[in-house]
Amino acid sequence: MTDNELGRRTWVIAEGYIPSKSASEQPSQEMLSHETACIVNAGDEPADVEITLYFKDREPVGPYRVRVEPRRTNHLRFNDLEDPAPVPRDTDYASVIRSSAPIVVQHTRLDSRQPPHAVLSTIAWAE
Amino acid sequence: MTDNELGRRTWVIAEGYIPSKSASEQPSQEMLSHETACIVNAGDEPADVEITLYFKDREPVGPYRVRVEPRRTNHLRFNDLEDPAPVPRDTDYASVIRSSAPIVVQHTRLDSRQPPHAVLSTIAWAE
Amino acid sequence: MTDNELGRRTWVIAEGYIPSKSASEQPSQEMLSHETACIVNAGDEPADVEITLYFKDREPVGPYRVRVEPRRTNHLRFNDLEDPAPVPRDTDYASVIRSSAPIVVQHTRLDSRQPPHAVLSTIAWAE
Amino acid sequence: MTDNELGRRTWVIAEGYIPSKSASEQPSQEMLSHETACIVNAGDEPADVEITLYFKDREPVGPYRVRVEPRRTNHLRFNDLEDPAPVPRDTDYASVIRSSAPIVVQHTRLDSRQPPHAVLSTIAWAE
């Protein structure tokens, strides 16, 4: 198993939900409620990543495009996705992540609707 | 890996427990203690899903039937399952989820027995 | 995939730690800090389960023996394991779970060292 | 599946972040914010483990070297890694873990930036 083969090219995160509220009126960036796809590309080629979002009652939105450089990790906040459209708050969604090179994806949420914050994390589904 | 092949048809969530209490007397729907099976169907065919619940000391109950439309996600709350019987509160259970089309399932719990709430999540077991 | 084939016979939970403290002096059984192996046996044969505990600086202890009846789930608290020896508190451990029939295992911890409690959960490692 | 074959030799944890802050000025070792790789070696051979850390905007750092003795578990705190360099705080990272013998790895974080603490855990990605 070389670094260039580490991971998979397709990942699914079935859970997604960004609360519009944080406990503080003006939370720091660190403590803002957020959903993250932690992506690591251990190989020597750039990983061109496309993310498609799925919703309960309308067609999917995407792809959102992100590049993860060789030998780098990108802890991508869904909050920051803007193109083709911002991710709606207080809305259930899911995501399918496809990459040009093998990557590993882990899903994490920091939920600061009430102080103190709560956290969850799980490895995503890989194919 | 096409969207129609994304995921599996059989999933297991070994953990299940819905607290009867929430910290607030009248919690919002958002903050009510709940267990969720986040299901995504990325394919072009509807996914007819059957859920069977397992208990500690009696026979399984089900199937509960849910349809997840093509290219949609359904964050299914076990709290809302009513037919053939409501899910008992304060009771350990497990669930087996079978689908007519490939899906991905992630398990999440929001526990608001005490303020603030706590959260957990994990990918379900797939076969 | 029939119910008799659902899951695996060998599971590993690398994380284990039971805090000796709970926030309340006399917590309810529900709110006592605890580690759980949620086991489901969806098949028609009993699952005779053997658990071995691994430690940082001494030989493994076990097996602990538990039976999970057909079509039942058992949310087994490590706190309750007594034979051949109680699980030490405030001590890192790991567990290997072997079963005579296929099962699915999910690991959950409720940590009530400080109020309110925190929770974590993950699917165990299967072979 | 013998104990000597239990697990895999390559693991990936895509998420990593050690807060520099803990709620208490002088938290106990137990309650200090920390990231842990819980490793279990159920076999009869020592596992020589090498950990490489990946970052957002610079080259990987490592390997960090740890030995897990036969039939032992090591809940390795990333906070304690010092050689070849301490793990930076308040910084996103990811880790690739390679072992000379099969092991199982589970990722856990205790986050005590605000009281009470929050916890997360997930099985790592294995190859």
Short mmCIF file of C-alpha atoms in Angstrom, two decimals:
data_model
loop_
_atom_site.label_atom_id
_atom_site.label_comp_id
_atom_site.label_asym_id
_atom_site.label_seq_id
_atom_site.Cartn_x
_atom_site.Cartn_y
_atom_site.Cartn_z
CA MET A 1 0.00 0.00 0.00
CA THR A 2 1.86 3.07 -1.21
CA ASP A 3 0.90 6.61 -0.28
CA ASN A 4 -0.51 7.04 -3.78
CA GLU A 5 -3.05 4.28 -3.19
CA LEU A 6 -4.15 5.32 0.26
CA GLY A 7 -7.93 5.71 0.45
CA ARG A 8 -10.70 5.70 -2.11
CA ARG A 9 -12.09 7.94 -4.82
CA THR A 10 -15.75 7.98 -3.73
CA TRP A 11 -17.08 8.87 -0.29
CA VAL A 12 -20.55 9.47 1.14
CA ILE A 13 -21.59 11.41 4.25
CA ALA A 14 -25.29 10.68 4.80
CA GLU A 15 -25.63 13.16 7.64
CA GLY A 16 -25.46 16.90 7.24
CA TYR A 17 -27.01 19.78 9.15
CA ILE A 18 -25.61 23.22 9.86
CA PRO A 19 -27.44 25.00 12.69
CA SER A 20 -28.00 28.67 11.95
CA LYS A 21 -27.52 29.45 15.59
CA SER A 22 -24.45 29.50 17.75
CA ALA A 23 -24.63 30.11 21.47
CA SER A 24 -22.66 33.31 21.26
CA GLU A 25 -24.00 36.21 19.21
CA GLN A 26 -20.59 36.65 17.66
CA PRO A 27 -18.84 33.33 18.00
CA SER A 28 -15.24 33.02 16.98
CA GLN A 29 -14.62 31.20 13.74
CA GLU A 30 -13.38 28.34 15.89
CA MET A 31 -16.59 28.05 17.89
CA LEU A 32 -19.13 28.70 15.13
CA SER A 33 -21.43 25.71 14.57
CA HIS A 34 -19.99 23.90 11.59
CA GLU A 35 -19.86 20.69 9.56
CA THR A 36 -16.50 19.53 8.28
CA ALA A 37 -15.30 16.98 5.74
CA CYS A 38 -11.74 16.24 6.82
CA ILE A 39 -9.92 15.16 3.66
CA VAL A 40 -6.36 13.84 3.46
CA ASN A 41 -4.43 13.25 0.26
CA ALA A 42 -1.30 11.29 1.18
CA GLY A 43 -0.26 10.79 -2.45
CA ASP A 44 1.96 12.68 -4.86
CA GLU A 45 -0.79 13.84 -7.22
CA PRO A 46 -3.29 16.63 -6.60
CA ALA A 47 -6.79 15.44 -5.74
CA ASP A 48 -9.49 17.31 -7.62
CA VAL A 49 -12.55 16.84 -5.47
CA GLU A 50 -16.18 17.30 -6.48
CA ILE A 51 -18.91 17.46 -3.83
CA THR A 52 -22.60 17.05 -4.58
CA LEU A 53 -25.23 17.84 -1.96
CA TYR A 54 -28.49 15.92 -1.66
CA PHE A 55 -31.64 17.23 -0.01
CA LYS A 56 -34.98 15.95 1.23
CA ASP A 57 -37.28 17.55 -1.29
CA ARG A 58 -35.34 18.98 -4.20
CA GLU A 59 -32.73 18.06 -6.78
CA PRO A 60 -29.05 17.77 -5.82
CA VAL A 61 -26.80 20.84 -5.93
CA GLY A 62 -23.24 20.80 -7.20
CA PRO A 63 -20.60 20.00 -7.94
CA TYR A 64 -18.63 22.12 -5.53
CA ARG A 65 -14.97 21.92 -6.54
CA VAL A 66 -12.00 21.76 -4.19
CA ARG A 67 -8.40 20.80 -4.78
CA VAL A 68 -6.39 19.00 -2.12
CA GLU A 69 -2.70 19.28 -2.92
CA PRO A 70 -0.32 16.31 -2.68
CA ARG A 71 0.67 15.36 0.89
CA ARG A 72 -1.82 17.80 2.40
CA THR A 73 -5.00 17.68 4.47
CA ASN A 74 -7.98 19.98 4.01
CA HIS A 75 -10.56 20.21 6.76
CA LEU A 76 -13.27 21.54 4.53
CA ARG A 77 -16.11 23.42 6.19
CA PHE A 78 -19.44 23.00 4.43
CA ASN A 79 -20.26 26.44 5.87
CA ASP A 80 -17.72 27.91 3.46
CA LEU A 81 -19.08 26.36 0.26
CA GLU A 82 -20.51 29.16 -1.88
CA ASP A 83 -20.33 28.10 -5.51
CA PRO A 84 -22.73 27.12 -7.09
CA ALA A 85 -24.82 28.05 -3.99
CA PRO A 86 -24.36 28.45 -0.23
CA VAL A 87 -25.31 25.44 1.88
CA PRO A 88 -28.69 26.19 3.46
CA ARG A 89 -28.79 26.34 7.27
CA ASP A 90 -31.19 24.36 9.46
CA THR A 91 -31.68 21.94 6.57
CA ASP A 92 -31.00 18.21 6.35
CA TYR A 93 -28.56 17.30 3.62
CA ALA A 94 -26.15 14.55 2.57
CA SER A 95 -23.02 14.69 0.46
CA VAL A 96 -21.27 12.56 -2.15
CA ILE A 97 -17.57 13.28 -2.58
CA ARG A 98 -15.70 12.15 -5.69
CA SER A 99 -11.97 12.62 -6.15
CA SER A 100 -9.52 12.26 -9.03
CA ALA A 101 -7.02 10.61 -6.67
CA PRO A 102 -7.43 8.37 -3.60
CA ILE A 103 -8.29 10.28 -0.42
CA VAL A 104 -9.64 9.53 3.06
CA VAL A 105 -12.66 11.43 4.39
CA GLN A 106 -13.86 11.82 7.98
CA HIS A 107 -16.99 13.73 8.97
CA THR A 108 -17.03 16.02 12.02
CA ARG A 109 -19.59 18.46 13.42
CA LEU A 110 -19.13 21.09 16.08
CA ASP A 111 -22.54 22.08 17.37
CA SER A 112 -22.57 25.27 19.43
CA ARG A 113 -26.30 25.94 19.51
CA GLN A 114 -26.07 25.70 23.28
CA PRO A 115 -22.99 26.32 25.40
CA PRO A 116 -20.85 24.39 25.75
CA HIS A 117 -20.51 22.91 22.31
CA ALA A 118 -21.00 19.25 21.38
CA VAL A 119 -18.98 17.29 18.85
CA LEU A 120 -19.43 14.20 16.72
CA SER A 121 -17.25 12.41 14.20
CA THR A 122 -17.32 9.33 11.99
CA ILE A 123 -15.43 7.87 9.13
CA ALA A 124 -17.40 8.45 5.91
CA TRP A 125 -18.68 5.62 3.69
CA ALA A 126 -16.12 4.67 1.04
CA GLU A 127 -16.38 2.92 -2.31
CA MET B 1 -18.97 3.49 -9.40
CA THR B 2 -22.13 5.08 -10.75
CA ASP B 3 -24.68 6.85 -8.58
CA ASN B 4 -26.96 3.85 -9.00
CA GLU B 5 -24.45 1.58 -7.30
CA LEU B 6 -23.53 3.88 -4.43
CA GLY B 7 -23.92 2.13 -1.09
CA ARG B 8 -25.41 -1.17 -0.01
CA ARG B 9 -28.83 -2.76 0.41
CA THR B 10 -28.45 -4.01 4.01
CA TRP B 11 -27.45 -1.92 7.03
CA VAL B 12 -27.36 -2.52 10.77
CA ILE B 13 -27.41 -0.03 13.66
CA ALA B 14 -26.69 -2.01 16.82
CA GLU B 15 -27.29 0.94 19.13
CA GLY B 16 -30.65 2.50 19.74
CA TYR B 17 -32.15 4.33 22.70
CA ILE B 18 -34.63 7.20 22.75
CA PRO B 19 -34.72 8.99 26.11
CA SER B 20 -38.25 9.87 27.16
CA LYS B 21 -36.94 13.05 28.74
CA SER B 22 -35.70 16.25 27.22
CA ALA B 23 -34.27 19.02 29.34
CA SER B 24 -36.99 21.44 28.40
CA GLU B 25 -40.59 20.63 29.25
CA GLN B 26 -41.61 21.62 25.76
CA PRO B 27 -38.53 21.26 23.62
CA SER B 28 -38.66 22.39 20.03
CA GLN B 29 -38.79 19.61 17.47
CA GLU B 30 -35.16 20.45 16.76
CA MET B 31 -34.03 19.96 20.33
CA LEU B 32 -36.17 16.94 21.27
CA SER B 33 -34.05 13.91 22.18
CA HIS B 34 -34.02 11.78 19.05
CA GLU B 35 -32.37 8.94 17.15
CA THR B 36 -31.90 9.34 13.42
CA ALA B 37 -31.03 7.04 10.54
CA CYS B 38 -29.65 9.39 7.89
CA ILE B 39 -30.33 7.68 4.56
CA VAL B 40 -29.16 8.86 1.16
CA ASN B 41 -30.27 7.42 -2.16
CA ALA B 42 -27.96 8.84 -4.84
CA GLY B 43 -29.38 6.68 -7.60
CA ASP B 44 -32.17 7.09 -10.14
CA GLU B 45 -34.53 4.49 -8.70
CA PRO B 46 -36.68 4.84 -5.58
CA ALA B 47 -35.38 2.98 -2.54
CA ASP B 48 -38.11 1.07 -0.71
CA VAL B 49 -36.72 0.68 2.77
CA GLU B 50 -37.83 -1.79 5.43
CA ILE B 51 -36.69 -1.36 9.03
CA THR B 52 -36.93 -4.11 11.66
CA LEU B 53 -36.33 -3.33 15.33
CA TYR B 54 -34.69 -5.80 17.71
CA PHE B 55 -35.09 -5.77 21.48
CA LYS B 56 -33.51 -7.33 24.55
CA ASP B 57 -36.31 -9.59 25.65
CA ARG B 58 -38.97 -9.88 22.98
CA GLU B 59 -39.45 -10.68 19.32
CA PRO B 60 -38.50 -8.14 16.63
CA VAL B 61 -41.05 -5.56 15.48
CA GLY B 62 -41.51 -4.51 11.88
CA PRO B 63 -41.08 -3.95 9.12
CA TYR B 64 -41.51 -0.22 9.18
CA ARG B 65 -41.69 0.99 5.57
CA VAL B 66 -40.18 4.18 4.19
CA ARG B 67 -39.51 5.28 0.63
CA VAL B 68 -36.47 7.38 -0.22
CA GLU B 69 -36.97 8.96 -3.61
CA PRO B 70 -34.20 9.05 -6.25
CA ARG B 71 -31.47 11.62 -5.59
CA ARG B 72 -32.83 12.44 -2.15
CA THR B 73 -31.80 12.09 1.48
CA ASN B 74 -34.13 11.23 4.33
CA HIS B 75 -32.99 11.85 7.89
CA LEU B 76 -35.44 9.42 9.41
CA ARG B 77 -36.28 9.91 13.08
CA PHE B 78 -37.01 6.69 14.91
CA ASN B 79 -39.22 8.84 17.17
CA ASP B 80 -41.61 9.24 14.25
CA LEU B 81 -42.04 5.54 13.44
CA GLU B 82 -45.62 4.58 14.33
CA ASP B 83 -46.63 1.65 12.13
CA PRO B 84 -46.75 -1.22 13.13
CA ALA B 85 -46.00 0.23 16.61
CA PRO B 86 -44.33 3.30 18.17
CA VAL B 87 -40.71 2.84 19.21
CA PRO B 88 -40.68 2.45 23.00
CA ARG B 89 -38.80 5.11 24.97
CA ASP B 90 -36.07 4.41 27.52
CA THR B 91 -35.59 0.99 25.91
CA ASP B 92 -32.51 -0.52 24.27
CA TYR B 93 -33.07 -1.53 20.67
CA ALA B 94 -31.18 -2.22 17.46
CA SER B 95 -32.27 -1.91 13.84
CA VAL B 96 -31.76 -3.77 10.57
CA ILE B 97 -32.42 -1.71 7.46
CA ARG B 98 -33.03 -3.37 4.10
CA SER B 99 -33.48 -1.44 0.87
CA SER B 100 -34.58 -2.30 -2.66
CA ALA B 101 -31.80 -0.04 -4.04
CA PRO B 102 -28.31 0.83 -2.78
CA ILE B 103 -28.29 3.46 -0.04
CA VAL B 104 -25.87 4.78 2.59
CA VAL B 105 -26.92 4.95 6.25
CA GLN B 106 -25.40 6.98 9.09
CA HIS B 107 -26.66 6.85 12.67
CA THR B 108 -26.98 10.01 14.77
CA ARG B 109 -28.41 10.73 18.20
CA LEU B 110 -29.22 14.05 19.80
CA ASP B 111 -29.54 13.56 23.53
CA SER B 112 -31.15 16.45 25.37
CA ARG B 113 -31.83 14.80 28.70
CA GLN B 114 -29.62 17.45 30.25
CA PRO B 115 -28.86 20.90 28.86
CA PRO B 116 -26.96 21.40 26.76
CA HIS B 117 -27.51 18.50 24.43
CA ALA B 118 -24.94 15.86 23.48
CA VAL B 119 -24.53 14.29 20.04
CA LEU B 120 -23.05 11.13 18.60
CA SER B 121 -22.78 9.73 15.09
CA THR B 122 -21.34 6.72 13.30
CA ILE B 123 -21.54 5.07 9.94
CA ALA B 124 -23.81 2.04 10.17
CA TRP B 125 -22.67 -1.52 9.45
CA ALA B 126 -23.13 -2.41 5.78
CA GLU B 127 -23.45 -5.72 3.92
CA MET C 1 -27.79 -11.76 2.80
CA THR C 2 -30.04 -13.69 5.19
CA ASP C 3 -30.52 -12.75 8.82
CA ASN C 4 -28.31 -15.70 9.78
CA GLU C 5 -25.37 -14.19 7.90
CA LEU C 6 -25.73 -10.63 9.12
CA GLY C 7 -22.49 -9.33 10.62
CA ARG C 8 -19.20 -10.95 11.54
CA ARG C 9 -17.81 -13.28 14.21
CA THR C 10 -14.82 -11.14 15.32
CA TRP C 11 -14.95 -7.51 16.47
CA VAL C 12 -12.44 -5.15 18.06
CA ILE C 13 -13.02 -2.00 20.13
CA ALA C 14 -9.65 -0.33 20.55
CA GLU C 15 -10.94 2.33 22.94
CA GLY C 16 -12.09 1.64 26.45
CA TYR C 17 -12.14 3.75 29.60
CA ILE C 18 -14.67 3.77 32.43
CA PRO C 19 -14.41 6.89 34.58
CA SER C 20 -14.76 6.11 38.27
CA LYS C 21 -16.55 9.39 38.76
CA SER C 22 -20.00 10.51 37.81
CA ALA C 23 -21.15 14.05 38.36
CA SER C 24 -23.83 13.06 40.79
CA GLU C 25 -22.88 11.31 44.00
CA GLN C 26 -25.60 8.79 43.43
CA PRO C 27 -26.30 8.79 39.72
CA SER C 28 -29.16 6.77 38.37
CA GLN C 29 -28.17 3.60 36.54
CA GLU C 30 -29.09 5.48 33.36
CA MET C 31 -26.71 8.36 34.03
CA LEU C 32 -23.76 6.45 35.49
CA SER C 33 -20.61 6.82 33.38
CA HIS C 34 -20.47 3.66 31.31
CA GLU C 35 -19.00 1.91 28.27
CA THR C 36 -21.30 -0.23 26.17
CA ALA C 37 -20.85 -2.85 23.46
CA CYS C 38 -24.17 -2.84 21.64
CA ILE C 39 -24.52 -6.32 20.15
CA VAL C 40 -27.27 -7.50 17.82
CA ASN C 41 -27.87 -11.09 16.76
CA ALA C 42 -30.37 -11.02 13.90
CA GLY C 43 -30.06 -14.73 13.19
CA ASP C 44 -31.90 -17.83 14.38
CA GLU C 45 -29.05 -19.33 16.40
CA PRO C 46 -27.80 -18.17 19.80
CA ALA C 47 -24.54 -16.21 19.73
CA ASP C 48 -22.10 -17.34 22.39
CA VAL C 49 -19.86 -14.33 22.82
CA GLU C 50 -16.40 -14.23 24.40
CA ILE C 51 -14.80 -10.90 25.31
CA THR C 52 -11.10 -10.49 26.07
CA LEU C 53 -9.77 -7.26 27.55
CA TYR C 54 -6.34 -5.85 26.70
CA PHE C 55 -4.38 -3.43 28.86
CA LYS C 56 -1.37 -1.16 28.64
CA ASP C 57 1.00 -2.98 30.93
CA ARG C 58 -0.29 -6.43 31.80
CA GLU C 59 -1.59 -9.60 30.20
CA PRO C 60 -5.11 -9.78 28.76
CA VAL C 61 -8.03 -10.76 31.00
CA GLY C 62 -10.85 -13.02 29.91
CA PRO C 63 -12.77 -14.45 28.37
CA TYR C 64 -15.92 -12.91 29.70
CA ARG C 65 -18.87 -14.95 28.41
CA VAL C 66 -22.22 -13.60 27.30
CA ARG C 67 -25.01 -15.21 25.29
CA VAL C 68 -27.10 -13.14 22.88
CA GLU C 69 -30.27 -15.05 22.05
CA PRO C 70 -31.60 -15.32 18.48
CA ARG C 71 -33.30 -12.17 17.17
CA ARG C 72 -32.24 -10.14 20.20
CA THR C 73 -29.96 -7.20 21.00
CA ASN C 74 -27.83 -6.91 24.13
CA HIS C 75 -26.40 -3.51 25.05
CA LEU C 76 -23.67 -4.92 27.23
CA ARG C 77 -22.17 -2.59 29.83
CA PHE C 78 -18.52 -3.24 30.50
CA ASN C 79 -19.24 -1.86 33.98
CA ASP C 80 -21.24 -5.00 34.68
CA LEU C 81 -18.56 -7.53 33.70
CA GLU C 82 -17.44 -9.32 36.87
CA ASP C 83 -16.17 -12.77 35.92
CA PRO C 84 -13.23 -13.48 35.75
CA ALA C 85 -12.57 -9.96 37.19
CA PRO C 86 -14.25 -6.55 37.33
CA VAL C 87 -13.15 -4.07 34.69
CA PRO C 88 -10.81 -1.60 36.40
CA ARG C 89 -11.94 2.04 36.46
CA ASP C 90 -9.83 4.98 35.24
CA THR C 91 -7.79 2.53 33.18
CA ASP C 92 -7.22 2.36 29.41
CA TYR C 93 -8.31 -0.92 27.88
CA ALA C 94 -9.34 -2.45 24.56
CA SER C 95 -11.57 -5.41 23.79
CA VAL C 96 -11.71 -8.26 21.31
CA ILE C 97 -15.13 -9.83 20.89
CA ARG C 98 -15.55 -13.28 19.33
CA SER C 99 -18.91 -14.87 18.65
CA SER C 100 -20.11 -18.33 17.63
CA ALA C 101 -22.61 -16.71 15.23
CA PRO C 102 -22.52 -13.53 13.13
CA ILE C 103 -23.29 -10.38 15.12
CA VAL C 104 -22.89 -6.61 14.72
CA VAL C 105 -21.14 -4.56 17.43
CA GLN C 106 -21.28 -0.81 18.04
CA HIS C 107 -19.33 0.95 20.80
CA THR C 108 -20.91 3.70 22.90
CA ARG C 109 -19.77 5.64 25.94
CA LEU C 110 -21.78 7.87 28.24
CA ASP C 111 -19.39 10.05 30.18
CA SER C 112 -20.94 11.82 33.16
CA ARG C 113 -17.81 12.98 34.92
CA GLN C 114 -19.09 16.51 34.50
CA PRO C 115 -22.72 17.57 34.11
CA PRO C 116 -24.18 17.35 31.62
CA HIS C 117 -23.02 14.07 30.19
CA ALA C 118 -21.15 13.59 26.90
CA VAL C 119 -21.62 10.70 24.49
CA LEU C 120 -19.63 9.02 21.75
CA SER C 121 -20.29 6.09 19.46
CA THR C 122 -18.63 4.21 16.62
CA ILE C 123 -19.03 1.00 14.73
CA ALA C 124 -16.44 -1.50 15.98
CA TRP C 125 -13.75 -3.04 13.75
CA ALA C 126 -14.97 -6.26 12.13
CA GLU C 127 -13.20 -9.25 10.64
CA MET D 1 -8.86 -15.27 12.17
CA THR D 2 -6.08 -15.72 14.70
CA ASP D 3 -4.97 -13.01 17.11
CA ASN D 4 -1.88 -12.52 14.96
CA GLU D 5 -3.99 -11.51 11.98
CA LEU D 6 -6.37 -9.19 13.79
CA GLY D 7 -6.52 -5.76 12.17
CA ARG D 8 -4.51 -4.08 9.45
CA ARG D 9 -1.07 -2.56 8.97
CA THR D 10 -2.12 0.85 7.56
CA TRP D 11 -4.59 3.26 9.15
CA VAL D 12 -5.62 6.85 8.43
CA ILE D 13 -7.22 9.44 10.74
CA ALA D 14 -8.24 12.36 8.54
CA GLU D 15 -9.28 14.55 11.46
CA GLY D 16 -6.90 16.04 13.96
CA TYR D 17 -7.01 19.19 16.07
CA ILE D 18 -5.66 19.79 19.56
CA PRO D 19 -7.13 22.89 21.18
CA SER D 20 -4.52 24.88 23.07
CA LYS D 21 -7.12 25.79 25.62
CA SER D 22 -8.76 23.76 28.35
CA ALA D 23 -11.53 25.16 30.48
CA SER D 24 -9.53 24.95 33.65
CA GLU D 25 -6.30 26.90 33.94
CA GLN D 26 -4.59 23.84 35.30
CA PRO D 27 -6.61 20.88 34.11
CA SER D 28 -5.75 17.41 35.32
CA GLN D 29 -3.99 15.20 32.81
CA GLU D 30 -7.31 13.36 32.51
CA MET D 31 -9.27 16.47 31.57
CA LEU D 32 -6.75 18.20 29.34
CA SER D 33 -8.03 18.61 25.76
CA HIS D 34 -6.45 15.77 23.83
CA GLU D 35 -6.51 13.66 20.67
CA THR D 36 -5.91 9.94 21.03
CA ALA D 37 -5.12 7.09 18.67
CA CYS D 38 -6.25 4.00 20.56
CA ILE D 39 -4.13 1.14 19.24
CA VAL D 40 -4.50 -2.52 20.11
CA ASN D 41 -2.04 -5.26 19.18
CA ALA D 42 -3.74 -8.59 19.90
CA GLY D 43 -0.95 -10.64 18.35
CA ASP D 44 2.20 -12.25 19.66
CA GLU D 45 4.68 -9.99 17.87
CA PRO D 46 5.56 -6.41 18.79
CA ALA D 47 4.03 -3.77 16.53
CA ASP D 48 6.52 -1.11 15.49
CA VAL D 49 4.31 1.83 14.59
CA GLU D 50 5.24 4.86 12.50
CA ILE D 51 2.99 7.92 12.46
CA THR D 52 3.22 10.66 9.83
CA LEU D 53 1.33 13.93 10.27
CA TYR D 54 -0.15 15.87 7.35
CA PHE D 55 -0.96 19.56 7.38
CA LYS D 56 -2.85 22.11 5.33
CA ASP D 57 0.02 24.15 4.00
CA ARG D 58 3.34 22.44 4.62
CA GLU D 59 5.12 19.15 4.13
CA PRO D 60 4.33 16.14 6.34
CA VAL D 61 6.20 15.64 9.59
CA GLY D 62 7.43 12.28 10.82
CA PRO D 63 7.73 9.50 11.33
CA TYR D 64 6.97 9.41 15.01
CA ARG D 65 7.87 5.96 16.33
CA VAL D 66 5.95 3.99 18.94
CA ARG D 67 6.10 0.33 19.89
CA VAL D 68 3.00 -1.53 20.98
CA GLU D 69 3.99 -4.73 22.74
CA PRO D 70 2.27 -8.06 22.05
CA ARG D 71 -1.19 -8.44 23.64
CA ARG D 72 -1.24 -4.82 24.76
CA THR D 73 -3.18 -1.64 23.99
CA ASN D 74 -1.68 1.84 23.80
CA HIS D 75 -3.98 4.85 23.92
CA LEU D 76 -1.50 7.19 22.33
CA ARG D 77 -2.02 10.91 22.93
CA PHE D 78 -0.94 13.07 20.04
CA ASN D 79 -0.30 15.73 22.68
CA ASP D 80 2.64 13.66 23.89
CA LEU D 81 4.41 13.27 20.52
CA GLU D 82 7.65 15.24 20.68
CA ASP D 83 10.12 13.66 18.26
CA PRO D 84 10.81 14.83 15.55
CA ALA D 85 8.62 17.82 16.59
CA PRO D 86 5.72 18.59 18.95
CA VAL D 87 2.26 18.53 17.38
CA PRO D 88 1.19 22.13 16.88
CA ARG D 89 -1.92 23.26 18.78
CA ASP D 90 -4.94 24.95 17.18
CA THR D 91 -3.88 23.49 13.85
CA ASP D 92 -5.71 21.11 11.50
CA TYR D 93 -3.79 17.92 10.84
CA ALA D 94 -4.31 14.33 9.69
CA SER D 95 -2.31 11.19 10.43
CA VAL D 96 -1.22 8.06 8.60
CA ILE D 97 -0.29 5.16 10.85
CA ARG D 98 1.79 2.24 9.56
CA SER D 99 2.60 -0.81 11.64
CA SER D 100 4.92 -3.80 11.27
CA ALA D 101 2.16 -6.08 12.59
CA PRO D 102 -1.65 -5.98 12.32
CA ILE D 103 -3.30 -3.56 14.73
CA VAL D 104 -6.68 -1.86 15.17
CA VAL D 105 -6.89 1.93 15.55
CA GLN D 106 -9.73 4.03 16.92
CA HIS D 107 -9.66 7.83 17.08
CA THR D 108 -10.97 9.71 20.13
CA ARG D 109 -10.94 13.37 21.15
CA LEU D 110 -11.70 14.90 24.51
CA ASP D 111 -12.40 18.57 24.01
CA SER D 112 -12.38 20.63 27.21
CA ARG D 113 -12.27 24.11 25.74
CA GLN D 114 -15.54 24.76 27.52
CA PRO D 115 -16.83 22.98 30.64
CA PRO D 116 -18.07 20.37 30.58
CA HIS D 117 -15.98 18.49 28.06
CA ALA D 118 -17.22 16.99 24.80
CA VAL D 119 -16.08 13.70 23.29
CA LEU D 120 -16.01 12.10 19.87
CA SER D 121 -14.77 8.77 18.56
CA THR D 122 -14.62 6.82 15.32
CA ILE D 123 -12.92 3.80 13.90
CA ALA D 124 -10.01 4.92 11.70
CA TRP D 125 -9.77 4.13 7.99
CA ALA D 126 -7.95 0.84 7.38
CA GLU D 127 -6.12 -0.62 4.41
#
